[in-house]
Coordinates of C-alpha atoms and ligand atoms in Angstrom, one line a residue:
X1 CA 128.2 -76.4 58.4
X2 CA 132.2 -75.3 57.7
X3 CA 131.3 -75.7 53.7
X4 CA 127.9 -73.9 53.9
X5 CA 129.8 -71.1 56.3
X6 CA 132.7 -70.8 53.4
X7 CA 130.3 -70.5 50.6
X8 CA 128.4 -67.7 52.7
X9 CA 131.2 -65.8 53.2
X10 CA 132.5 -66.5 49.3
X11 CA 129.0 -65.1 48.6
X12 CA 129.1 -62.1 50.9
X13 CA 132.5 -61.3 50.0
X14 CA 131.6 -61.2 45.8
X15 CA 128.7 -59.0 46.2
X16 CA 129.1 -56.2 48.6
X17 CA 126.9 -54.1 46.6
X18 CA 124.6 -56.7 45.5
X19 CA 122.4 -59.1 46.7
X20 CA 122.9 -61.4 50.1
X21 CA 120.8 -64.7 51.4
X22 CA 120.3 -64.4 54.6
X23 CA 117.9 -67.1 55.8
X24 CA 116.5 -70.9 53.7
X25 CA 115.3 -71.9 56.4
X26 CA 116.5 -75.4 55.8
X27 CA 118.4 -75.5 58.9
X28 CA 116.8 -75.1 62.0
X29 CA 120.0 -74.4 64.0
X30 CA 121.7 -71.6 61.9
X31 CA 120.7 -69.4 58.8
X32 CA 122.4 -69.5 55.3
X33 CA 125.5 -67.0 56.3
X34 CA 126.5 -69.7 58.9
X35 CA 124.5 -67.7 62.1
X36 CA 122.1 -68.2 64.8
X37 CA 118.8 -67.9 64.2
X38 CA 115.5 -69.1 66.3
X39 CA 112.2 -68.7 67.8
X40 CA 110.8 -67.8 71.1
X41 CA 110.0 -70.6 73.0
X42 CA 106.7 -69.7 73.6
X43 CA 105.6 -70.0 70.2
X44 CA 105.1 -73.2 67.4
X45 CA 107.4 -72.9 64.6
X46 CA 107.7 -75.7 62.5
X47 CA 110.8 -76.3 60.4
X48 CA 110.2 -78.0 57.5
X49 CA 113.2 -79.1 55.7
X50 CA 112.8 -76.3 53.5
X51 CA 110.8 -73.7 55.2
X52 CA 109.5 -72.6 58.6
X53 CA 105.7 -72.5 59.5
X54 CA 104.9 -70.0 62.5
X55 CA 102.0 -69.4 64.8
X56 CA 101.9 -67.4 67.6
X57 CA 99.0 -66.6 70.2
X58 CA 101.0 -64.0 71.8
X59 CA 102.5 -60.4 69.5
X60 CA 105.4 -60.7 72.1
X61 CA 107.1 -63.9 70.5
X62 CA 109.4 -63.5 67.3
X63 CA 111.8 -64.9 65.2
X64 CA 115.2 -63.7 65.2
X65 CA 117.8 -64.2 62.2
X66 CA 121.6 -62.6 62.4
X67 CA 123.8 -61.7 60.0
X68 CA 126.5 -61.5 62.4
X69 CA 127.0 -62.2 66.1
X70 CA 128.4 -58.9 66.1
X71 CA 128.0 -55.9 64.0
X72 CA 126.8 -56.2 59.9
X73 CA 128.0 -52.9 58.0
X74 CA 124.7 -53.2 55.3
X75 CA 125.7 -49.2 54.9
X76 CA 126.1 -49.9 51.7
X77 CA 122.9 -51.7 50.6
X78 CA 120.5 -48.6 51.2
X79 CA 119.2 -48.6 48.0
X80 CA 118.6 -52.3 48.2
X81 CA 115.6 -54.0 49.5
X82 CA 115.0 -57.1 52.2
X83 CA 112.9 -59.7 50.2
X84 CA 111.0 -62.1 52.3
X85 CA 109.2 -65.1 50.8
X86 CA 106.7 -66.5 52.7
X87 CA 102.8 -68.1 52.2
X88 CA 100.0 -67.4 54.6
X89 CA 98.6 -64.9 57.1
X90 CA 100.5 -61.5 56.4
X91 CA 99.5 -59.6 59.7
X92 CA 102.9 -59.6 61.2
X93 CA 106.1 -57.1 62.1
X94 CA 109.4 -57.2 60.4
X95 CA 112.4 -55.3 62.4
X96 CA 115.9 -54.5 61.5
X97 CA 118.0 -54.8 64.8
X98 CA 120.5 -52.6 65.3
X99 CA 123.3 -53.3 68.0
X100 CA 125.3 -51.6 70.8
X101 CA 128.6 -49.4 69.8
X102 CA 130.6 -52.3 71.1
X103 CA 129.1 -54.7 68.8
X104 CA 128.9 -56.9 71.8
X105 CA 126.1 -59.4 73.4
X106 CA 127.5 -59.5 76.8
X107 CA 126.6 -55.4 76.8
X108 CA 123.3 -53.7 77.8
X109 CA 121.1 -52.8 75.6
X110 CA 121.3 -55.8 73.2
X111 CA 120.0 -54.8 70.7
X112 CA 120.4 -51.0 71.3
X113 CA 117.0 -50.1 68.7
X114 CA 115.6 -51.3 66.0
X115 CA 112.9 -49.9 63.2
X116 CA 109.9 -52.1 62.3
X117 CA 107.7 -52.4 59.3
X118 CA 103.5 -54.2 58.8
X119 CA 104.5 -57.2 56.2
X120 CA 101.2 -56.6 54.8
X121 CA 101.9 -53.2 53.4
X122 CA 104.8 -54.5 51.4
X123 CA 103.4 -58.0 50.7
X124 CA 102.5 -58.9 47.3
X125 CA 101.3 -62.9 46.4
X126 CA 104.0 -64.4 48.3
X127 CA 107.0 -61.8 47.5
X128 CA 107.4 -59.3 50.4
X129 CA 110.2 -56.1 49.0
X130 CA 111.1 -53.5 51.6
X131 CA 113.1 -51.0 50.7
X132 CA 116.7 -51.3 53.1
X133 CA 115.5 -46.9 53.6
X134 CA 112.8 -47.9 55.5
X135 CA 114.6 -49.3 58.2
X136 CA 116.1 -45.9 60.1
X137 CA 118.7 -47.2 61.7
X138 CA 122.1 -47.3 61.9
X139 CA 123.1 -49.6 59.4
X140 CA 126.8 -49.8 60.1
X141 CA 126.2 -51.8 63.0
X142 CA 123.2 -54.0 61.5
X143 CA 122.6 -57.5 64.1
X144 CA 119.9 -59.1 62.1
X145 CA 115.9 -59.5 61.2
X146 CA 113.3 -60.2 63.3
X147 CA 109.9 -61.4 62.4
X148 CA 107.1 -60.8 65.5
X149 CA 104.3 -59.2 66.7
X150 CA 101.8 -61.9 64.9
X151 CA 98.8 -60.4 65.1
X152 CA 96.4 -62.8 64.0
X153 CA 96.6 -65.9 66.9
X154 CA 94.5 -68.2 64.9
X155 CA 96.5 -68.2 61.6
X156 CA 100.1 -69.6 60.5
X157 CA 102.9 -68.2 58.2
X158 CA 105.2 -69.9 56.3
X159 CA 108.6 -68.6 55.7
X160 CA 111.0 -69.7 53.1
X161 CA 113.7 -66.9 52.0
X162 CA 114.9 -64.1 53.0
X163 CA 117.5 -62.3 50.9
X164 CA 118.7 -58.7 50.5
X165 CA 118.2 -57.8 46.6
X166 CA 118.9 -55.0 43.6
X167 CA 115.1 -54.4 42.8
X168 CA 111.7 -55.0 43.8
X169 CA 109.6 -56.0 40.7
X170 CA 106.3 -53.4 41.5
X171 CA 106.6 -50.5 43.1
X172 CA 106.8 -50.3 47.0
X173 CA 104.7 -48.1 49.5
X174 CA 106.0 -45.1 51.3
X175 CA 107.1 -45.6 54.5
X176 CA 105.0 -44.9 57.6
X177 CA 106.6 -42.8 59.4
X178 CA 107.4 -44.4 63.3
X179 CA 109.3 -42.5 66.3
X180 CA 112.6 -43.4 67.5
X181 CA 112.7 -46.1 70.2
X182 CA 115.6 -45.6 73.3
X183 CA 116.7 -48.6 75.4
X184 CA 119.1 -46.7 77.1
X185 CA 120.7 -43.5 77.7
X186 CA 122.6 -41.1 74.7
X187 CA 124.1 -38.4 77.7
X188 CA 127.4 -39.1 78.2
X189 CA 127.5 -40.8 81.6
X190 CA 123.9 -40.4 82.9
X191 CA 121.6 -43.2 84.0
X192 CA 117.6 -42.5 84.3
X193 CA 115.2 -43.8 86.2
X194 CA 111.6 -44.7 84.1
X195 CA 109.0 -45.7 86.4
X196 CA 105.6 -47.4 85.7
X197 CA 101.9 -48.4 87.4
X198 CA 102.5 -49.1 90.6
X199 CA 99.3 -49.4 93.4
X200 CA 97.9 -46.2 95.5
X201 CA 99.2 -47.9 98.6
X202 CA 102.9 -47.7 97.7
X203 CA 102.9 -44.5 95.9
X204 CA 103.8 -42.7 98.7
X205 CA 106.1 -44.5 100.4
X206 CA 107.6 -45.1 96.5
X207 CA 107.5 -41.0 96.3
X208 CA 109.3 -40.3 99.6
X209 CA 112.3 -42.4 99.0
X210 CA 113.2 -40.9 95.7
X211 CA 112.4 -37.6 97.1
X212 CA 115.1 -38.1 100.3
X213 CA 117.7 -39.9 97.8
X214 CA 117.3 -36.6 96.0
X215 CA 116.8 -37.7 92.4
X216 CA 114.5 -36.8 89.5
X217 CA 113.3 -39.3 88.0
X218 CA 110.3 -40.3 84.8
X219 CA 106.9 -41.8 85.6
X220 CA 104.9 -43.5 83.1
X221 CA 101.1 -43.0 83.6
X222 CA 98.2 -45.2 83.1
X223 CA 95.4 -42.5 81.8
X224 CA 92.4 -44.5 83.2
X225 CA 94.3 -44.5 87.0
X226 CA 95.0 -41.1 86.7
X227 CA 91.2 -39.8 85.5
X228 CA 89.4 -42.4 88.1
X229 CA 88.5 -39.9 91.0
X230 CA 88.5 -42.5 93.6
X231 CA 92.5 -43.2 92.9
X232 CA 95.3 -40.7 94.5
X233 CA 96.8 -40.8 91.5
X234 CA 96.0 -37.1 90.3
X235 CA 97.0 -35.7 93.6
X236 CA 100.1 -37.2 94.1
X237 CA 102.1 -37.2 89.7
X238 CA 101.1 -33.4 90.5
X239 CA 103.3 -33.1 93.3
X240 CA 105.8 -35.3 91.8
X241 CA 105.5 -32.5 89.0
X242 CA 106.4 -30.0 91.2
X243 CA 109.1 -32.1 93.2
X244 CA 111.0 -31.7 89.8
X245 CA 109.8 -35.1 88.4
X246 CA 109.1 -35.5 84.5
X247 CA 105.7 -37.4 83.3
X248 CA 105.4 -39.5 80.3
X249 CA 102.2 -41.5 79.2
X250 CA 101.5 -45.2 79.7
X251 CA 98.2 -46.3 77.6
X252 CA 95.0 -45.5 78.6
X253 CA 93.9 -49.1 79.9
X254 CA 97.4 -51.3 79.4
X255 CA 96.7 -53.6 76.9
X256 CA 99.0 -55.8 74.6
X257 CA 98.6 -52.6 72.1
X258 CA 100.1 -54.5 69.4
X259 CA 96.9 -57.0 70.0
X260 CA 94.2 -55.3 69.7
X261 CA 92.5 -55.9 66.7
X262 CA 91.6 -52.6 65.3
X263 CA 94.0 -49.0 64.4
X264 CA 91.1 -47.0 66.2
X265 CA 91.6 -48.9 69.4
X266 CA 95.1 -48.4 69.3
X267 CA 95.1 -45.1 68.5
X268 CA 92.7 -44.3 71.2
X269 CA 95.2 -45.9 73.4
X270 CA 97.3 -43.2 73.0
X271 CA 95.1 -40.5 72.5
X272 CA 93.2 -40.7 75.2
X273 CA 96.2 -41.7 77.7
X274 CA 98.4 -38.4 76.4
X275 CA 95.1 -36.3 77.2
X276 CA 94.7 -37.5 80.4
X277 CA 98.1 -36.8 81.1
X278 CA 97.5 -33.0 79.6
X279 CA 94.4 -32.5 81.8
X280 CA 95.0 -33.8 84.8
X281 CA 98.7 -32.7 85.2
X282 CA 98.9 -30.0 82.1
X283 CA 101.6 -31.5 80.5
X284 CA 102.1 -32.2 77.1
X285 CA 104.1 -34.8 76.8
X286 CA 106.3 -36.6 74.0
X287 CA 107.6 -39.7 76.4
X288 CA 105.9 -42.7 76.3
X289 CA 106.6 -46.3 77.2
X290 CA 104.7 -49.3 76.3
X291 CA 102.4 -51.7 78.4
X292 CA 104.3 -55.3 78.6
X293 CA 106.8 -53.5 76.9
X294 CA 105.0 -55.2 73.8
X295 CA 106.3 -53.8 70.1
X296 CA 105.0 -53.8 67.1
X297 CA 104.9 -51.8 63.3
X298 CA 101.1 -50.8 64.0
X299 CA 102.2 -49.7 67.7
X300 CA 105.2 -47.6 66.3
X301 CA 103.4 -46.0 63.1
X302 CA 100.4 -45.1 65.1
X303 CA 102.4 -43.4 68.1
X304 CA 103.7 -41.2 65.3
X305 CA 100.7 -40.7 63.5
X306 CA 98.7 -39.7 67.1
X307 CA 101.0 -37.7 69.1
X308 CA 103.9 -37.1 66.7
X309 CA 107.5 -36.9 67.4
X310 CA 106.7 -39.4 70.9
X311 CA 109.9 -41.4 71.7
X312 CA 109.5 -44.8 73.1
X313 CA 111.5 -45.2 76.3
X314 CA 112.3 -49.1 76.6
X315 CA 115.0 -50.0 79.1
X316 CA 118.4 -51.4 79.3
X317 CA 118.3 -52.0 83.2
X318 CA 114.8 -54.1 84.5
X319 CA 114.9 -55.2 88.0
X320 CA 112.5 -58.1 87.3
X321 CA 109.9 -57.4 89.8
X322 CA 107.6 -58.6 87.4
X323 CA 109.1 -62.1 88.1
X324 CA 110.6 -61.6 92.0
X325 CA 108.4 -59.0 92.9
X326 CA 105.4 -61.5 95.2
X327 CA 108.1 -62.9 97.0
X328 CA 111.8 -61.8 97.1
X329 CA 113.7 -63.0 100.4
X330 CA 116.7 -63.1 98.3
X331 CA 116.5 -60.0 97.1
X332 CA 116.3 -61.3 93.4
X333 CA 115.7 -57.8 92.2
X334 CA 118.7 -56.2 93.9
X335 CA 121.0 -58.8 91.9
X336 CA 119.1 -57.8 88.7
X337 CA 119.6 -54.4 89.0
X338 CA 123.4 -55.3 89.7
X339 CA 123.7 -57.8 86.6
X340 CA 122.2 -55.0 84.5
X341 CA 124.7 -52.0 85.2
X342 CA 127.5 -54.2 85.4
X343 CA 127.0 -54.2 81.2
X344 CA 125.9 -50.8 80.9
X345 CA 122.5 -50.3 81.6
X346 CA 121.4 -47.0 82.1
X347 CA 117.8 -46.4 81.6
X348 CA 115.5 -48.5 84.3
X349 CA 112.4 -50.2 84.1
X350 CA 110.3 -50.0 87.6
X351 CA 107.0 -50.4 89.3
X352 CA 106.0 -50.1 92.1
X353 CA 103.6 -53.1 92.6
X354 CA 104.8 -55.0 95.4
X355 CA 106.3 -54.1 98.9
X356 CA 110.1 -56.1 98.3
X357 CA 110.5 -53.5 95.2
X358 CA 110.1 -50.4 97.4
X359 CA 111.8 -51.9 100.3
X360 CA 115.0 -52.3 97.6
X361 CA 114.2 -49.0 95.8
X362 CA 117.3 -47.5 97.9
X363 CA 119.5 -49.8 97.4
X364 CA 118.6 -49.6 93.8
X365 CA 119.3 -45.8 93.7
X366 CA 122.5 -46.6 95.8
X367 CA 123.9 -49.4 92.8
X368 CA 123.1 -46.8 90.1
X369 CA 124.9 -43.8 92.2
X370 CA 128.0 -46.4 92.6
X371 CA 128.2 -46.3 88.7
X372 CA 129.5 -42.8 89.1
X373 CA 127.1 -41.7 86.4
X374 CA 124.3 -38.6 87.2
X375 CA 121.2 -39.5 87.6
X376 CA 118.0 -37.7 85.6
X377 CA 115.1 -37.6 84.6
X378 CA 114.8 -39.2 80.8
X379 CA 114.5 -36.0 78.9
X380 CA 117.3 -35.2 80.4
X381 CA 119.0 -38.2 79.8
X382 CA 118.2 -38.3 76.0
X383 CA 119.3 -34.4 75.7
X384 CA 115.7 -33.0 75.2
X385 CA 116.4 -29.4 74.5
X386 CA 113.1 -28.7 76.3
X387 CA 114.6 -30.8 79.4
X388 CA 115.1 -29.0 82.5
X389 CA 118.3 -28.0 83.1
X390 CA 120.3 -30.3 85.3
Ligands
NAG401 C1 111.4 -53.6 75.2 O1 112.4 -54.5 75.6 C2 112.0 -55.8 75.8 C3 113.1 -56.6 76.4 O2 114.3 -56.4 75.7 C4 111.6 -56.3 74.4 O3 111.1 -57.6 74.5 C5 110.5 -55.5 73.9 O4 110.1 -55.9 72.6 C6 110.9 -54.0 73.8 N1 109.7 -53.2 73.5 C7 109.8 -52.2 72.7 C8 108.5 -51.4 72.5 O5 110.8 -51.9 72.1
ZN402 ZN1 102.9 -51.0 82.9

């Protein structure tokens, strides 16, 4: 490991402008620069001396490969382009992770963003060329490649190089254009509040509290809730609207969207759930955050391609109702919330599903008020120009 490390580094060092191995997958501990690299648990990879077979039922697993614990500077190999080799099903996501400005895991978000391309468009035989452009993030601060979002459960890929090089034999595709993707804050000192589905029964109670704490905050609609007469839902994001509240859009009918095996139902996802949100509440809106949370190239390229110029609002803070929400005598979602903006956090996941998260909603509001930083609404938060004012 110490010899394979030195070489690594002996190879980095010599070609700064030139070409990099990142990953032989011969080693199912660490890559060939010496770093971690691994699977989800909840997916079969199979290392196989030389190579690693994947097969995932689920386009929330991936594998993750680093060039650094820290913080890569690949500034200079824009003009270069990742080469992955692998055989098998191409229907899968490669991302380019970028970290947090203190190059540090213990920090919130880890990573900060990251920009994601379809294998399949660049795939040629078993040679995969992406140009290093095609990846908009910031490169200075580079953590490492992830390969997800599997989109075909019944097949397998297998995965034996992956290299940064000079030239890609061919020629390569344009790039399909995706929207930026925020797990946290960029105002200077602010901390924002991004709120999902919840049920009609807590709404109101949900409402009233963040009303009486006296903050704005971003609600993330599901279309189908929000057209189905028989639901409050209409009634109650239009007062939210006019209690000062921002409204983003949430899918139309929360599916994996990254699953679903066709562009037109994805793009109907969005479509229809960002009209919804324009008839029923008359607002036009560029915000949206993603069922599950579940990412994906075809997800990101066809949020741009529908309703350009949408950011996706992830989050740096979740209070894990999703796990302690049924029953939470310990108040398991309080200490979440705590762990989370003790490293920085500043833009929250929340629904409002179960009583224990509204009965710890104030106390919530209370840890992010103790941060000392404002709390907004998410336009606000990102600087929107068309934000409200604060
Ligand atoms: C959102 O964050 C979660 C947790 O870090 C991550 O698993 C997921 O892939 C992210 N989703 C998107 C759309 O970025
Ligand atoms: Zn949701």
């Amino acid at each position: 490991m110490l010899v394979q490390g030195l070489l690594s580094i002996l190879a980095f060092a010599g070609t700064a402008f030139g070409e990099l191995v990142l990953d032989r997958f011969d080693n199912s501990g660490i890559n060939a620069l010496g770093n971690w690299h691994g699977c989800d648990g909840s997916m079969s990879c199979q290392w196989n001396g030389d190579s690693l077979t994947i097969q995932s039922a689920d386009t929330d697993n991936s594998f993750f490969t680093q060039f650094k614990g820290a913080c890569q500077d690949l500034g200079s190999f824009n003009d270069q382009f990742l080469h992955i080799v692998c055989s098998g099903d191409k229907k899968f996501s490669v991302a380019l992770t970028q970290n947090n400005n203190g190059c540090d895991m213990s920090r919130a978000p880890y990573p900060e963003t990251w920009d994601i391309v379809n294998a399949e468009d660049y795939s040629n035989g078993e040679d995969i060329y992406i140009p290093m452009s095609h990846f908009n993030i910031m490169k200075s601060r580079t953590l490492g490649v992830a390969l997800k979002a599997f989109r075909n459960p019944g097949a397998s890929t297998t995965f034996s190089l992956i290299e940064i090089v000079d030239s890609a034999p061919g020629g390569v595709p344009e790039k399909k254009p995706t929207g930026p993707l925020y797990f946290s804050c960029t105002r200077p000192n602010s901390i924002a509040f991004g709120i999902d589905d919840g049920i009609p029964s807590l709404t109101e109670d949900m409402m009233k509290i963040v009303d009486s704490e006296g903050i704005k905050v971003t609600f993330f609609v599901v279309g189908n809730s929000l057209d189905n007469p028989d639901l409050p839902f209409k009634a109650l994001y239009k007062r939210a609207l006019a209690n000062g509240h921002q409204v983003g859009f949430h899918s139309y009918t929360h599916p994996k969207l990254e699953g679903l095996n066709s562009v037109s139902a994805i793009d109907d996802e969005f479509l229809r759930s960002h009209d919804a949100v324009m008839r029923n509440l008359g607002v036009d809106s560029r915000y949206f955050r993603a069922p599950y949370g579940t990412d994906g190239a075809l997800t990101r390229q066809r949020l741009e391609a529908t309703v350009p110029g949408t950011k996706i609002i992830n989050w740096s803070v979740d209070i894990e109702d999703w796990i302690w929400g049924p029953n939470d005598p310990d108040r398991q979602q309080t200490l979440a919330v705590q762990r989370d903006l003790s490293k920085g956090g500043n833009l929250f996941v929340a629904h409002y599903l179960y009583i224990s998260t509204v009965e710890q909603l104030r106390q919530f509001i209370k840890d992010a008020k103790a941060t000392g930083k404002q709390i907004m609404r998410v336009d606000q938060c990102l600087m929107d120009p068309n934000a409200p004012p604060l």
